Amino acid sequence: MKHSVPAQTENDLIDFYRNAIRTRSYSNQEGDIAVFILKEMEKLGYDECYIDRVWQRCRQSRQR
């Protein structure tokens, strides 16, 4: 089953993926991509966003 999304949402997703690909994220150097994802999550309204102490994961809970 194919899902459709509004054109603006699709463009936003494409921009996000393009910028993520351009963001340095070599092994043991994931800080830049973690911060990039964290900022995007904050824009989307996640109420708790943080990066663990080794910069490898973003954890969140979505607002209801």
GROMACS .gro file of N, CA and C in nm:
model
  192
    1MET      N    1   0.084  -0.118   0.000
    1MET     CA    2   0.000   0.000   0.000
    1MET      C    3   0.089   0.124   0.000
    2LYS      N    4   0.066   0.213  -0.091
    2LYS     CA    5   0.144   0.335  -0.101
    2LYS      C    6   0.075   0.447  -0.023
    3HIS      N    7   0.155   0.519   0.053
    3HIS     CA    8   0.104   0.632   0.130
    3HIS      C    9   0.146   0.760   0.062
    4SER      N   10   0.059   0.857   0.061
    4SER     CA   11   0.095   0.986   0.003
    4SER      C   12   0.117   1.086   0.116
    5VAL      N   13   0.206   1.179   0.091
    5VAL     CA   14   0.232   1.286   0.186
    5VAL      C   15   0.221   1.418   0.112
    6PRO      N   16   0.186   1.524   0.183
    6PRO     CA   17   0.180   1.655   0.117
    6PRO      C   18   0.314   1.690   0.055
    7ALA      N   19   0.310   1.764  -0.054
    7ALA     CA   20   0.432   1.800  -0.126
    7ALA      C   21   0.533   1.870  -0.036
    8GLN      N   22   0.488   1.960   0.050
    8GLN     CA   23   0.581   2.032   0.138
    8GLN      C   24   0.650   1.936   0.234
    9THR      N   25   0.574   1.841   0.288
    9THR     CA   26   0.632   1.742   0.378
    9THR      C   27   0.737   1.659   0.305
   10GLU      N   28   0.704   1.619   0.184
   10GLU     CA   29   0.799   1.542   0.103
   10GLU      C   30   0.926   1.623   0.077
   11ASN      N   31   0.912   1.750   0.044
   11ASN     CA   32   1.029   1.836   0.022
   11ASN      C   33   1.111   1.853   0.149
   12ASP      N   34   1.042   1.868   0.263
   12ASP     CA   35   1.113   1.880   0.390
   12ASP      C   36   1.193   1.753   0.421
   13LEU      N   37   1.133   1.637   0.394
   13LEU     CA   38   1.203   1.510   0.417
   13LEU      C   39   1.325   1.498   0.327
   14ILE      N   40   1.310   1.535   0.202
   14ILE     CA   41   1.423   1.528   0.108
   14ILE      C   42   1.534   1.621   0.155
   15ASP      N   43   1.499   1.742   0.197
   15ASP     CA   44   1.601   1.835   0.249
   15ASP      C   45   1.670   1.778   0.371
   16PHE      N   46   1.592   1.717   0.462
   16PHE     CA   47   1.649   1.658   0.581
   16PHE      C   48   1.750   1.549   0.543
   17TYR      N   49   1.710   1.459   0.455
   17TYR     CA   50   1.800   1.350   0.414
   17TYR      C   51   1.926   1.403   0.346
   18ARG      N   52   1.909   1.502   0.260
   18ARG     CA   53   2.026   1.560   0.191
   18ARG      C   54   2.124   1.620   0.292
   19ASN      N   55   2.070   1.696   0.387
   19ASN     CA   56   2.156   1.758   0.487
   19ASN      C   57   2.219   1.654   0.579
   20ALA      N   58   2.146   1.549   0.611
   20ALA     CA   59   2.201   1.443   0.695
   20ALA      C   60   2.317   1.374   0.624
   21ILE      N   61   2.301   1.349   0.496
   21ILE     CA   62   2.407   1.284   0.419
   21ILE      C   63   2.532   1.372   0.414
   22ARG      N   64   2.513   1.503   0.411
   22ARG     CA   65   2.627   1.596   0.405
   22ARG      C   66   2.695   1.615   0.540
   23THR      N   67   2.633   1.568   0.646
   23THR     CA   68   2.685   1.589   0.781
   23THR      C   69   2.785   1.480   0.816
   24ARG      N   70   2.902   1.521   0.858
   24ARG     CA   71   3.008   1.427   0.894
   24ARG      C   72   2.963   1.335   1.006
   25SER      N   73   2.986   1.206   0.986
   25SER     CA   74   2.947   1.109   1.090
   25SER      C   75   3.033   0.984   1.083
   26TYR      N   76   3.163   1.006   1.077
   26TYR     CA   77   3.254   0.892   1.076
   26TYR      C   78   3.245   0.816   1.207
   27SER      N   79   3.287   0.691   1.204
   27SER     CA   80   3.286   0.610   1.325
   27SER      C   81   3.363   0.681   1.437
   28ASN      N   82   3.304   0.684   1.553
   28ASN     CA   83   3.359   0.753   1.671
   28ASN      C   84   3.360   0.905   1.658
   29GLN      N   85   3.292   0.958   1.557
   29GLN     CA   86   3.281   1.102   1.538
   29GLN      C   87   3.137   1.139   1.502
   30GLU      N   88   3.044   1.085   1.578
   30GLU     CA   89   2.902   1.102   1.546
   30GLU      C   90   2.839   1.227   1.605
   31GLY      N   91   2.917   1.310   1.670
   31GLY     CA   92   2.861   1.428   1.737
   31GLY      C   93   2.785   1.520   1.645
   32ASP      N   94   2.839   1.549   1.527
   32ASP     CA   95   2.774   1.643   1.436
   32ASP      C   96   2.637   1.592   1.389
   33ILE      N   97   2.630   1.464   1.353
   33ILE     CA   98   2.501   1.412   1.306
   33ILE      C   99   2.403   1.400   1.421
   34ALA      N  100   2.451   1.369   1.539
   34ALA     CA  101   2.362   1.361   1.656
   34ALA      C  102   2.300   1.497   1.685
   35VAL      N  103   2.379   1.603   1.680
   35VAL     CA  104   2.329   1.739   1.703
   35VAL      C  105   2.231   1.778   1.592
   36PHE      N  106   2.263   1.743   1.469
   36PHE     CA  107   2.175   1.773   1.355
   36PHE      C  108   2.037   1.709   1.376
   37ILE      N  109   2.035   1.582   1.412
   37ILE     CA  110   1.909   1.511   1.434
   37ILE      C  111   1.836   1.567   1.555
   38LEU      N  112   1.908   1.598   1.661
   38LEU     CA  113   1.848   1.655   1.780
   38LEU      C  114   1.775   1.786   1.748
   39LYS      N  115   1.837   1.873   1.672
   39LYS     CA  116   1.775   2.001   1.636
   39LYS      C  117   1.648   1.979   1.555
   40GLU      N  118   1.652   1.883   1.464
   40GLU     CA  119   1.533   1.853   1.384
   40GLU      C  120   1.420   1.800   1.471
   41MET      N  121   1.453   1.715   1.567
   41MET     CA  122   1.352   1.661   1.657
   41MET      C  123   1.290   1.773   1.740
   42GLU      N  124   1.370   1.868   1.784
   42GLU     CA  125   1.316   1.981   1.860
   42GLU      C  126   1.221   2.062   1.774
   43LYS      N  127   1.256   2.083   1.646
   43LYS     CA  128   1.167   2.155   1.554
   43LYS      C  129   1.034   2.082   1.536
   44LEU      N  130   1.038   1.949   1.542
   44LEU     CA  131   0.916   1.870   1.522
   44LEU      C  132   0.831   1.860   1.648
   45GLY      N  133   0.879   1.912   1.760
   45GLY     CA  134   0.799   1.919   1.880
   45GLY      C  135   0.818   1.806   1.979
   46TYR      N  136   0.927   1.733   1.969
   46TYR     CA  137   0.953   1.631   2.071
   46TYR      C  138   0.980   1.702   2.204
   47ASP      N  139   0.923   1.650   2.311
   47ASP     CA  140   0.932   1.720   2.439
   47ASP      C  141   1.057   1.687   2.518
   48GLU      N  142   1.126   1.581   2.484
   48GLU     CA  143   1.250   1.546   2.553
   48GLU      C  144   1.350   1.496   2.449
   49CYS      N  145   1.451   1.574   2.426
   49CYS     CA  146   1.552   1.538   2.328
   49CYS      C  147   1.689   1.551   2.392
   50TYR      N  148   1.767   1.446   2.387
   50TYR     CA  149   1.902   1.457   2.436
   50TYR      C  150   1.990   1.351   2.370
   51ILE      N  151   2.118   1.371   2.381
   51ILE     CA  152   2.217   1.282   2.322
   51ILE      C  153   2.292   1.215   2.436
   52ASP      N  154   2.316   1.085   2.422
   52ASP     CA  155   2.385   1.016   2.531
   52ASP      C  156   2.531   1.060   2.540
   53ARG      N  157   2.597   1.016   2.641
   53ARG     CA  158   2.732   1.067   2.671
   53ARG      C  159   2.837   1.033   2.566
   54VAL      N  160   2.811   0.937   2.479
   54VAL     CA  161   2.908   0.906   2.374
   54VAL      C  162   2.860   0.953   2.237
   55TRP      N  163   2.761   1.042   2.233
   55TRP     CA  164   2.713   1.107   2.111
   55TRP      C  165   2.662   1.008   2.007
   56GLN      N  166   2.606   0.898   2.052
   56GLN     CA  167   2.563   0.799   1.954
   56GLN      C  168   2.413   0.785   1.939
   57ARG      N  169   2.338   0.832   2.034
   57ARG     CA  170   2.194   0.812   2.025
   57ARG      C  171   2.119   0.938   2.064
   58CYS      N  172   2.007   0.959   1.998
   58CYS     CA  173   1.911   1.060   2.042
   58CYS      C  174   1.793   0.984   2.099
   59ARG      N  175   1.748   1.027   2.213
   59ARG     CA  176   1.631   0.963   2.273
   59ARG      C  177   1.522   1.068   2.286
   60GLN      N  178   1.398   1.025   2.278
   60GLN     CA  179   1.290   1.122   2.277
   60GLN      C  180   1.159   1.059   2.318
   61SER      N  181   1.067   1.144   2.354
   61SER     CA  182   0.927   1.106   2.366
   61SER      C  183   0.846   1.214   2.295
   62ARG      N  184   0.754   1.172   2.213
   62ARG     CA  185   0.676   1.265   2.132
   62ARG      C  186   0.563   1.325   2.214
   63GLN      N  187   0.537   1.454   2.195
   63GLN     CA  188   0.424   1.518   2.263
   63GLN      C  189   0.295   1.453   2.218
   64ARG      N  190   0.202   1.447   2.306
   64ARG     CA  191   0.070   1.389   2.271
   64ARG      C  192  -0.026   1.495   2.229
   0.00000   0.00000   0.00000
